[in-house]
Structure formats: C-alpha cells, structure tokens
Coordinates of N, CA and C and ligand atoms in Angstrom, one line a residue:
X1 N 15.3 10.9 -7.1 CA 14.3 10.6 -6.0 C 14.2 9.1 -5.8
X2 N 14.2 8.6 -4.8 CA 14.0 7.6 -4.5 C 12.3 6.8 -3.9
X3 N 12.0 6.4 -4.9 CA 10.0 6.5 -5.1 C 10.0 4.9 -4.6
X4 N 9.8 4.2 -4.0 CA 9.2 2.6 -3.4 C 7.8 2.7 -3.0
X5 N 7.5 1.7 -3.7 CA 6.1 1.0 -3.9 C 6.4 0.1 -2.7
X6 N 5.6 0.0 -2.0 CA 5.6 -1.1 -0.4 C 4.5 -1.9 -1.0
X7 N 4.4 -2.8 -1.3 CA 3.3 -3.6 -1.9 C 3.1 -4.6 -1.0
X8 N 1.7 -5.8 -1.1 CA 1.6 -6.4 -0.6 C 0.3 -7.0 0.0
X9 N -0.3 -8.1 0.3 CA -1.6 -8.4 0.7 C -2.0 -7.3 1.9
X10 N -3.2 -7.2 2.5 CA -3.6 -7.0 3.6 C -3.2 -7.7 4.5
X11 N -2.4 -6.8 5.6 CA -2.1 -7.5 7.0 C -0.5 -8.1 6.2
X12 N 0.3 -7.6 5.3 CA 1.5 -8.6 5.1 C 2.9 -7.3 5.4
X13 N 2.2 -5.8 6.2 CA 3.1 -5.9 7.6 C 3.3 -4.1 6.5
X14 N 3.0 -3.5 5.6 CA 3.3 -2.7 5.1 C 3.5 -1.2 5.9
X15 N 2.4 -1.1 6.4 CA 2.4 -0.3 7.2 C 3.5 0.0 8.6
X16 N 3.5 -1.2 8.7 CA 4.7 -1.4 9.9 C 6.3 -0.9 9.4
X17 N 6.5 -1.5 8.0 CA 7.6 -1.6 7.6 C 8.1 0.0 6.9
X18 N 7.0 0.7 6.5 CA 6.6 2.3 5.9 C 7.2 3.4 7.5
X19 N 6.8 2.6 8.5 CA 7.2 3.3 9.6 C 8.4 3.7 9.8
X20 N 9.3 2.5 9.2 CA 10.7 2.0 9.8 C 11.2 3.1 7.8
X21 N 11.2 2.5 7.2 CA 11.9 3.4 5.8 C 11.9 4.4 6.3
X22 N 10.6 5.1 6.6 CA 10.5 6.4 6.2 C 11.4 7.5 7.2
X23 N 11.8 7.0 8.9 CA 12.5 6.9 9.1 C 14.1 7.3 8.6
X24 N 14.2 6.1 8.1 CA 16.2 5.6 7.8 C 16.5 6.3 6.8
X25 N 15.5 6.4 5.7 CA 15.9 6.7 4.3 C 15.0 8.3 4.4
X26 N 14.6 8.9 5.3 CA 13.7 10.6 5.3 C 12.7 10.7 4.1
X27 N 12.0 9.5 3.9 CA 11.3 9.3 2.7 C 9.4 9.8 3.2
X28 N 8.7 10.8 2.4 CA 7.1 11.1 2.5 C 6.3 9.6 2.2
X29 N 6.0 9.4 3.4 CA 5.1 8.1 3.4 C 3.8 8.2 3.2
X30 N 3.2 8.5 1.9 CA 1.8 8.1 1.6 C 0.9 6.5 1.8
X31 N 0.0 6.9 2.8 CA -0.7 5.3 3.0 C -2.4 6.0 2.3
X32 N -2.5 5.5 1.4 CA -3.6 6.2 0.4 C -5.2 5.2 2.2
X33 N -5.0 3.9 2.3 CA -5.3 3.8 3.1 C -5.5 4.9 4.6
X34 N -4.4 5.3 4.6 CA -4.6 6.4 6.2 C -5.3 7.5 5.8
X35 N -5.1 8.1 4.7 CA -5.8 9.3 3.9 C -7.1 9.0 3.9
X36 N -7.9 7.8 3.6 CA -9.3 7.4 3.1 C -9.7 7.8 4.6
X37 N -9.1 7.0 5.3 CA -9.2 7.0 7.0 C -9.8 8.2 7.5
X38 N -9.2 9.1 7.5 CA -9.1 10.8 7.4 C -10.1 11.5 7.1
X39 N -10.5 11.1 6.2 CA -11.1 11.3 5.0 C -13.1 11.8 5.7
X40 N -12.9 10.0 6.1 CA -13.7 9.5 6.4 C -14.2 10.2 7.9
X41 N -13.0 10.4 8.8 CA -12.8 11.2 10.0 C -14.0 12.4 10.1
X42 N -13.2 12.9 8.6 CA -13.7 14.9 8.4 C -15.1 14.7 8.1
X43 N -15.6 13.4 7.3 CA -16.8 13.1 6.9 C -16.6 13.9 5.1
X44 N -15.5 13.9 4.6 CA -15.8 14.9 3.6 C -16.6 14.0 2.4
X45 N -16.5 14.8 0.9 CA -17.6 13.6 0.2 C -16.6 12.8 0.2
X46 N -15.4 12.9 -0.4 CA -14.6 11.7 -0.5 C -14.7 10.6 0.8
X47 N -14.6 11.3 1.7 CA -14.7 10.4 2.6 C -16.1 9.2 3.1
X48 N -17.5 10.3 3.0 CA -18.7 9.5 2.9 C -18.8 8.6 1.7
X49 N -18.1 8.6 0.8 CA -18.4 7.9 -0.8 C -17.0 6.5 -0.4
X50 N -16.0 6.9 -0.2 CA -15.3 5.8 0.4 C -15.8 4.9 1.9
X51 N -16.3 5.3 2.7 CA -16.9 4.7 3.6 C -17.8 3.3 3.2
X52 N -18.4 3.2 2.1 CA -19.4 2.4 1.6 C -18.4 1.2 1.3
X53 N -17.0 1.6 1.0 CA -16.5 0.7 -0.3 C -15.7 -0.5 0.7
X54 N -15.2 0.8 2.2 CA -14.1 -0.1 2.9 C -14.3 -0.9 3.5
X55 N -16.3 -0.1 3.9 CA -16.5 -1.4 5.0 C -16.6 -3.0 4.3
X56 N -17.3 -2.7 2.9 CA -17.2 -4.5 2.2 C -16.1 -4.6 1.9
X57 N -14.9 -4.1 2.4 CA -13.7 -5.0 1.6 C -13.4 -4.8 0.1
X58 N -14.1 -3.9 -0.3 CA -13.9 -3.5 -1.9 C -13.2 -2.0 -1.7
X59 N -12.6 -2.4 -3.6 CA -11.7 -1.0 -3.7 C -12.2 0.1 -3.7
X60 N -12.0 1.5 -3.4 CA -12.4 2.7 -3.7 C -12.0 2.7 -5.4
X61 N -13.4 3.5 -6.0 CA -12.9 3.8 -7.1 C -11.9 4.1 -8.0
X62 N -10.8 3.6 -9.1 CA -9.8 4.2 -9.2 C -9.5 5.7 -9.6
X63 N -10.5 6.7 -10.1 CA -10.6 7.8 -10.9 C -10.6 8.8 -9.3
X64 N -10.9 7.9 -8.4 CA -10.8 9.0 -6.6 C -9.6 8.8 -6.2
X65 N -9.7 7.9 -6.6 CA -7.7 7.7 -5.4 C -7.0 8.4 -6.6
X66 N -6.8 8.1 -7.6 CA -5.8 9.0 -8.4 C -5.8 10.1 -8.0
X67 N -7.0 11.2 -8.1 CA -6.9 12.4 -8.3 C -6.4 12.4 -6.7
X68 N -7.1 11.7 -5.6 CA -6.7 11.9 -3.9 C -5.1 11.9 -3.7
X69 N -4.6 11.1 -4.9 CA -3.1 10.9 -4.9 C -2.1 11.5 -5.3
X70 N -2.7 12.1 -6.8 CA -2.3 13.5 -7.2 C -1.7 14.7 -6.0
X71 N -2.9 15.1 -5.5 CA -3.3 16.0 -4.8 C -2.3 16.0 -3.5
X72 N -1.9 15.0 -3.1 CA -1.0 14.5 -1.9 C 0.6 14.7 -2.3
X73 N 0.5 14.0 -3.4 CA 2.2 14.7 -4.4 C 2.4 15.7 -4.4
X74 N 1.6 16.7 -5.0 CA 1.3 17.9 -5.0 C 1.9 18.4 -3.8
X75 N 1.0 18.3 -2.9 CA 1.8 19.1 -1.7 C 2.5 18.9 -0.9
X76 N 3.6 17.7 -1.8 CA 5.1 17.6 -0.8 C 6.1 17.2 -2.0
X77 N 6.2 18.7 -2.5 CA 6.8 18.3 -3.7 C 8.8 18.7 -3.5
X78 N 8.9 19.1 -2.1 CA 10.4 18.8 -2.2 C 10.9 17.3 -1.0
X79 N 10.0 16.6 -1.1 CA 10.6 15.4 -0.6 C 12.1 14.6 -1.3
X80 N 12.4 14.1 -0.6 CA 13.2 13.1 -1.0 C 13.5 11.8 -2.1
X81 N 11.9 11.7 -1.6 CA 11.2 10.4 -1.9 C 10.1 10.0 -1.6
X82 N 9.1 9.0 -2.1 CA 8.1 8.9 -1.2 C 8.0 7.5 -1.2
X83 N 7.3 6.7 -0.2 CA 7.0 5.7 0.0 C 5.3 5.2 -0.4
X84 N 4.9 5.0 -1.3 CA 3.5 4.4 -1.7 C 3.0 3.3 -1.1
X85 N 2.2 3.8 -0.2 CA 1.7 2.5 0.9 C 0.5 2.3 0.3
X86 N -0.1 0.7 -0.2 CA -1.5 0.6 -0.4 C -2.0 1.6 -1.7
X87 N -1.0 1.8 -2.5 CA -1.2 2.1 -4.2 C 0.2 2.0 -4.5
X88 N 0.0 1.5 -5.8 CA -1.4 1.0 -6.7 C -1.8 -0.4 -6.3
X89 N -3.1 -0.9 -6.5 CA -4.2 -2.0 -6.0 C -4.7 -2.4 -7.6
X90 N -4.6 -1.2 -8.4 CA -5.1 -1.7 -9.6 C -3.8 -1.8 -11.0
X91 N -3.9 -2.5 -12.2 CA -3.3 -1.6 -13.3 C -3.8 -0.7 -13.6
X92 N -4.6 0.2 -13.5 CA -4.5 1.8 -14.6 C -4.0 2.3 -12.9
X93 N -4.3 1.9 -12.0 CA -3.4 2.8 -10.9 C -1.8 3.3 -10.9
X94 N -1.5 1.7 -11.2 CA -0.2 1.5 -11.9 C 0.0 2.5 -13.0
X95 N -0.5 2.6 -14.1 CA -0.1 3.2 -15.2 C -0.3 4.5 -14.4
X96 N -1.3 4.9 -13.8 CA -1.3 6.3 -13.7 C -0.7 7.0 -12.5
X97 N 0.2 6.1 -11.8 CA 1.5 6.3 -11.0 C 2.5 6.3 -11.8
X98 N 2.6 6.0 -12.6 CA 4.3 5.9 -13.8 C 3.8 7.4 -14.3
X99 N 2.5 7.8 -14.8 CA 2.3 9.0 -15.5 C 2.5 9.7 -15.0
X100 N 2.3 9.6 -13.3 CA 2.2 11.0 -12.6 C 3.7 11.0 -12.6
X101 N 4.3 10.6 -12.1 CA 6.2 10.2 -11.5 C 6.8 11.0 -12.9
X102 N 6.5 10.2 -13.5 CA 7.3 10.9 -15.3 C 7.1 12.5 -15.3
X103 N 5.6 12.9 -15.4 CA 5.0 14.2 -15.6 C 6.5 15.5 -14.4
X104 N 6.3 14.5 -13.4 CA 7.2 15.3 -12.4 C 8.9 15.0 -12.5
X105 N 9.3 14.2 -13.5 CA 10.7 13.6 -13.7 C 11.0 12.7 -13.4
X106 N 10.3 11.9 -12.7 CA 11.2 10.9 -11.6 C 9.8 9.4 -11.9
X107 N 10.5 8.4 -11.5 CA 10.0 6.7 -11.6 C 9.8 6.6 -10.4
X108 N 8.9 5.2 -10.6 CA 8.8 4.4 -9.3 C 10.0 3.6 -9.3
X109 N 11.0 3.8 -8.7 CA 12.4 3.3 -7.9 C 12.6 1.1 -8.0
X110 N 11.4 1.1 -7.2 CA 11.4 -0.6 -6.6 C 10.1 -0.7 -6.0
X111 N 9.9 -2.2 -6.6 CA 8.7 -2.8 -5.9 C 9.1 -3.4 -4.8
X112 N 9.1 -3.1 -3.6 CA 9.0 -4.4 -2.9 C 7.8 -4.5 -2.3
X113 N 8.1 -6.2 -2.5 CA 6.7 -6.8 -2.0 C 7.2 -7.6 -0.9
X114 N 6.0 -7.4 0.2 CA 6.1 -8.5 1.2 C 5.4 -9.8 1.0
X115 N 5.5 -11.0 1.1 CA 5.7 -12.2 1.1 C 5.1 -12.9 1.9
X116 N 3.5 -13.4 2.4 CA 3.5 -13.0 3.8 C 2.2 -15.1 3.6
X117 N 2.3 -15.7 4.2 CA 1.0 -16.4 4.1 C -0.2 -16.4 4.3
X118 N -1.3 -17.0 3.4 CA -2.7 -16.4 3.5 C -3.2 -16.8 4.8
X119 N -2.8 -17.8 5.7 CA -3.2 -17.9 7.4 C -2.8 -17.0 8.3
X120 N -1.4 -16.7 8.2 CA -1.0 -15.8 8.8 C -1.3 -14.2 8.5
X121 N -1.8 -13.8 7.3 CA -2.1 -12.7 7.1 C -3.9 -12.6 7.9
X122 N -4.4 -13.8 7.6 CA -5.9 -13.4 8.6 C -5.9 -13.4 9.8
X123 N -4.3 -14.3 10.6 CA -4.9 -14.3 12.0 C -4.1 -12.9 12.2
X124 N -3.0 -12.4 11.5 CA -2.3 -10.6 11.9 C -3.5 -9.6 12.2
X125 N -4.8 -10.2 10.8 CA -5.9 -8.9 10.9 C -6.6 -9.1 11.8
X126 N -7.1 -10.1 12.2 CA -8.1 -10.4 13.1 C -7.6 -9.8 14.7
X127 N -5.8 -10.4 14.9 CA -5.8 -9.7 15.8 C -5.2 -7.9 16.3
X128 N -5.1 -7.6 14.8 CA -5.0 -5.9 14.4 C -6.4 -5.5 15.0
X129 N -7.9 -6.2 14.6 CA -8.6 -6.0 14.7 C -9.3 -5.8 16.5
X130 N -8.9 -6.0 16.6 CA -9.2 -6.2 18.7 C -8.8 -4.8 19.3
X131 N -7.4 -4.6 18.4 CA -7.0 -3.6 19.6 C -7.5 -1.8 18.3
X132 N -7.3 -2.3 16.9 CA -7.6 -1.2 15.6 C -8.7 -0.4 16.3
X133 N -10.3 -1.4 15.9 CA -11.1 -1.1 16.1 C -11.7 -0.5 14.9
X134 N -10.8 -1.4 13.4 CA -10.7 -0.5 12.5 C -12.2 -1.4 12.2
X135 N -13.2 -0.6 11.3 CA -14.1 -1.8 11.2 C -14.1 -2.5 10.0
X136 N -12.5 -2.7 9.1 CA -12.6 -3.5 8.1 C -11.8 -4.3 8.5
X137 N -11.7 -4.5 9.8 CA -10.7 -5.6 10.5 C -11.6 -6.9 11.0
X138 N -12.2 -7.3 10.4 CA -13.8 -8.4 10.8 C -13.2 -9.4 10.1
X139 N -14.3 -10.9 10.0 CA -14.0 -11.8 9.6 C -13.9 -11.8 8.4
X140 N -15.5 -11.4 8.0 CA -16.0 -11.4 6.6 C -15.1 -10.5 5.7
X141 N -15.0 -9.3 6.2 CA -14.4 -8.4 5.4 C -12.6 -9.1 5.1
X142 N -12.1 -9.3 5.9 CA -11.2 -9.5 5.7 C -11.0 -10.4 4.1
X143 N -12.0 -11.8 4.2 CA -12.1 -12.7 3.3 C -12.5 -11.6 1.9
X144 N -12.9 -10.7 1.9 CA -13.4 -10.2 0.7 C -12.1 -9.2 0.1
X145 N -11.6 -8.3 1.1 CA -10.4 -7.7 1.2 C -9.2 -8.8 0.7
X146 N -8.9 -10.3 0.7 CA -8.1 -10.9 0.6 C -8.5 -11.6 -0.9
X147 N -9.4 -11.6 -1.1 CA -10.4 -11.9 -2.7 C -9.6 -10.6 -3.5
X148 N -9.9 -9.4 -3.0 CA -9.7 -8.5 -3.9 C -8.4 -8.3 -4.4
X149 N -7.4 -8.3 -3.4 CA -6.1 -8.4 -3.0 C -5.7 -9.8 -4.6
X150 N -6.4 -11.1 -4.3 CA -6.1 -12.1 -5.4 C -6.6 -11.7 -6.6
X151 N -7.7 -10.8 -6.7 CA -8.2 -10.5 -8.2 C -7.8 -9.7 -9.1
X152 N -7.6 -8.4 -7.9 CA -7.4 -7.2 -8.7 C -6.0 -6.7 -8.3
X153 N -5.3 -7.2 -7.5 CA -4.1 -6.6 -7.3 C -3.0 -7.5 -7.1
X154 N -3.2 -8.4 -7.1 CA -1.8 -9.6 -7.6 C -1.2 -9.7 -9.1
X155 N -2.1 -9.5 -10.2 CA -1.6 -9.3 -11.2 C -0.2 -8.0 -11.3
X156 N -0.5 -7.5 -10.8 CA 0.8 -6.5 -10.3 C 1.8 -6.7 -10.3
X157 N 2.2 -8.0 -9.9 CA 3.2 -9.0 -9.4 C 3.9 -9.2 -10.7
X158 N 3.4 -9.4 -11.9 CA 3.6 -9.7 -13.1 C 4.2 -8.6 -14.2
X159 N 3.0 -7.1 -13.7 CA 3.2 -6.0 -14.2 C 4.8 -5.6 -13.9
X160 N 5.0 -5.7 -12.8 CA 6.4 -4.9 -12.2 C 7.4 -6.0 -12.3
X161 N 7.3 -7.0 -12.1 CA 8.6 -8.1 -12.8 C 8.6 -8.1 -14.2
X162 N 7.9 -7.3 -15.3 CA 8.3 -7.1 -16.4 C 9.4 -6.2 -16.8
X163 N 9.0 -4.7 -15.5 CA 9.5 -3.6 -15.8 C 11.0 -3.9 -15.0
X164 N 10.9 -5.3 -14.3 CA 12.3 -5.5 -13.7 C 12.3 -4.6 -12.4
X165 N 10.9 -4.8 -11.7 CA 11.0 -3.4 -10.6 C 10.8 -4.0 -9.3
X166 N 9.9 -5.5 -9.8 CA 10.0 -6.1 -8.5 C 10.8 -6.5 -7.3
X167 N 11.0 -6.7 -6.4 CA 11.9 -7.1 -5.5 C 10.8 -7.8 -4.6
X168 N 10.9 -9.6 -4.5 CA 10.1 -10.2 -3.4 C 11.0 -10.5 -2.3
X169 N 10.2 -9.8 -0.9 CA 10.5 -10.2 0.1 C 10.0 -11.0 1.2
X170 N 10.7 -12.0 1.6 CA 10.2 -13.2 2.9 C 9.6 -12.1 3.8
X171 N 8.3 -12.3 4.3 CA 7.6 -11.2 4.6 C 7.2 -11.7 6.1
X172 N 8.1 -12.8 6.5 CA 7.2 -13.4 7.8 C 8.7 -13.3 8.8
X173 N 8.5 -13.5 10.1 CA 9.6 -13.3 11.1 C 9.7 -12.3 11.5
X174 N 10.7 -11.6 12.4 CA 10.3 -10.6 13.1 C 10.5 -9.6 12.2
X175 N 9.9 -8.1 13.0 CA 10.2 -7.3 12.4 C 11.5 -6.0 11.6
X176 N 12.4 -6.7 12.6 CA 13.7 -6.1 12.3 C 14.4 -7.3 11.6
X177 N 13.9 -8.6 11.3 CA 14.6 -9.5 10.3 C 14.2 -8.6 9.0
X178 N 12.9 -8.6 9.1 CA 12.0 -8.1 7.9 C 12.6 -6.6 7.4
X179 N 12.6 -5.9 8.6 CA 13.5 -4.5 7.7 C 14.6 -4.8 7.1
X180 N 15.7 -5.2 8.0 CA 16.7 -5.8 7.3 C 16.9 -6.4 6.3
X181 N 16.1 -7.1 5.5 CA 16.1 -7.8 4.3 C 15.4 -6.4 3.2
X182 N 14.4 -5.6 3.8 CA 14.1 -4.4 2.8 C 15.3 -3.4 2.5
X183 N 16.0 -3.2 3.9 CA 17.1 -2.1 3.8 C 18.1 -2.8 2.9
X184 N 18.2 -4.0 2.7 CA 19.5 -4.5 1.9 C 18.9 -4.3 0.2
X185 N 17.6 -4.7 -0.1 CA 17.3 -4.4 -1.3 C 17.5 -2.8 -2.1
X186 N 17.0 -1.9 -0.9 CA 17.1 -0.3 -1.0 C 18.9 -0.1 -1.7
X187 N 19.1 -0.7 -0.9 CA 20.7 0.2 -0.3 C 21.2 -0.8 -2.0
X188 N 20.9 -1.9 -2.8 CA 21.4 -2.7 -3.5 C 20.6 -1.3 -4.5
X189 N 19.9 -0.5 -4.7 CA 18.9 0.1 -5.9 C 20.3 0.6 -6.6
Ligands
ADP201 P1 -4.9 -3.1 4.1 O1 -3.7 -3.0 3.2 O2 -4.7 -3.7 5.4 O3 -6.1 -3.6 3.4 P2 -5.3 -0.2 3.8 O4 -5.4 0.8 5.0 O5 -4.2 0.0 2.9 O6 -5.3 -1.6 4.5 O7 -6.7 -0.1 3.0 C1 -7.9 -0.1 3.6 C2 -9.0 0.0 2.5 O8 -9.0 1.3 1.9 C3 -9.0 -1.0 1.4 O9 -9.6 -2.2 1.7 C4 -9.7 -0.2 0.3 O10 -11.1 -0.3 0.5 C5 -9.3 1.2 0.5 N1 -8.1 1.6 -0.3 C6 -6.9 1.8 0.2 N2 -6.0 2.1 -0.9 C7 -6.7 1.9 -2.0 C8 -6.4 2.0 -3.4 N3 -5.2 2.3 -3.8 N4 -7.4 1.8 -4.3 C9 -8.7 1.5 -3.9 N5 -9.0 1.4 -2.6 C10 -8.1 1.6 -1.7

C-alpha cells in the first residue's frame, strides 16, 4: 500500500494537492479536518465537542481523532492507499498512526511536507477565508492555528527525518509546479 502523509502548516496548499494525488495515484484521501467539518455539520457529540476547539485555532483532542481515524480506516479497508491529510498534528498521533498501519500490515510510505512561507501562508488563509466562510479562516484564529502548527506539530519534522520518511517540498509557485515536484518524489518511493 502506498500510505502518504501530506503534511504541512495551515494554508501550505495540502488540501489542494490531496485533490490532485488522489486522483493520479487512486489513493483514499482522509482530511481528518473535512471529517471534523462534517461532523460538526450532523451536530454529532464529536462534532459539538470539536466545534469549541476549531473555532480558537486549537487541536481537537488526540484520544478523538484517533479513535475518529481508526474508524475511517476501518471502512475503506480495500483501498490502495490512503492519503493522511491534516494527521498527525501531534507525536502520540504519529505513534498511533505507525500502530494502526502495522496492526493492518502496512507503514506510512512518505512524508511529504509542503514548504510554504509564514506571510504567504496568512495572506492564502485570509483569502480562503472570503470565499470558505470557513469560520477558522479569521485573523486571530489563524495566528493561533499557526502557534499551534509551531508548537505542536513541527517537531514532526524531526520525528519523520529520523525514520528517513521525510521528503521536503518547495511548497510555493503554481500549482501544477507544486504537483510535479510531489509526483516525482512518489514515483522515486
Ligand atoms: P488547516 O490545515 O488549514 O488548519 P484543517 O481542515 O486540516 O485545516 O483543520 C482545521 C482544524 O481542525 C484544526 O485547526 C484543528 O482544530 C482541527 N483538526 C484537524 N485535524 C486535526 C488533528 N489531526 N488533530 C487535532 N485537531 C485537528
């Protein structure tokens, strides 16, 4: 199986580029972000209990998204592969992504990370923000969302260049420069 971690700050294009893989390579694109979304939609508890967390720019608990993530594996269990949009954010997420993957046979494949500058990634959200309507697309939030992103999920960067999983990619210019530089890393696995 072919398992990619899309990693990366807020607004440094993940989403966009999850569109395009999933696509080329027929790969299950989990955005643990679009599921909260959803979530939130149906009003379920998960959803009212993550609503509190998104709008300040803070993480949902990690012991919810696990199990929310589990639960999503689970029910696409003859994929190809899957694309991990927006997990893991934490280490024990990390760890408890290697556990799940193993338990089922299979690894996380490659990190790639997008590469993106902290100006350019606020003016992307701000103007995601105008047409989203998402409401963690604001000023404030953003800044706290881009705190969290430095505190709690950049060490990552470190975690996965140990395991030799990282792959950094120039995360700015157009978007088919940008694929093209992911598809060459894939196709190198
Ligand atoms: P972005 O990458 O632009 O921040 P996402 O849609 O991936 O957007 O995430 C939106 C919000 O959902 C995050 O700010 C966070 O509150 C919550 N969230 C998404 N994924 C996770 C995760 N793996 N762990 C904790 N919270 C998460």
């Amino acid at each position: 199986m072919l398992n990619i971690v899309i990693f990366g700050a807020p607004g440094s294009g993940k989403g966009t580029q999850s569109d395009l893989l999933k696509e080329k390579y027929s790969l299950f694109h989990i955005s643990t972000g679009d599921v909260l979304r959803a979530e939130i939609k149906n009003q379920t508890e998960l959803g009212k209990t993550a609503e509190g967390y998104i709008s300040k720019g803070q993480l949902v608990p990690d012991a919810l998204i696990i199990d929310m993530l589990a639960g999503v594996l689970d029910s696409n269990k003859d994929s190809k592969g899957v694309i991990f949009d927006g997990f893991p954010r934490t280490l024990p997420q990390a760890v408890a992504l290697k556990e799940m993957l193993n338990a089922r046979g299979t690894d996380v494949s490659a990190v790639v990370a997008l590469e993106v500058e902290e100006a350019e990634l606020i003016d992307r959200l701000l103007k995601r923000g105008q047409i989203s309507g998402r409401s963690d697309d604001n000023f404030e939030t953003i800044k706290s969302r881009l705190d969290v992103y430095n505190n709690q999920t950049s060490p990552l960067i470190n975690h996965y260049k140990e395991e030799g999983k990282y792959k950094g990619i120039h995360g700015m210019g157009s978007i088919d420069d940008i694929f093209g530089r992911i598809s060459d890393v894939i196709e190198a696995i």
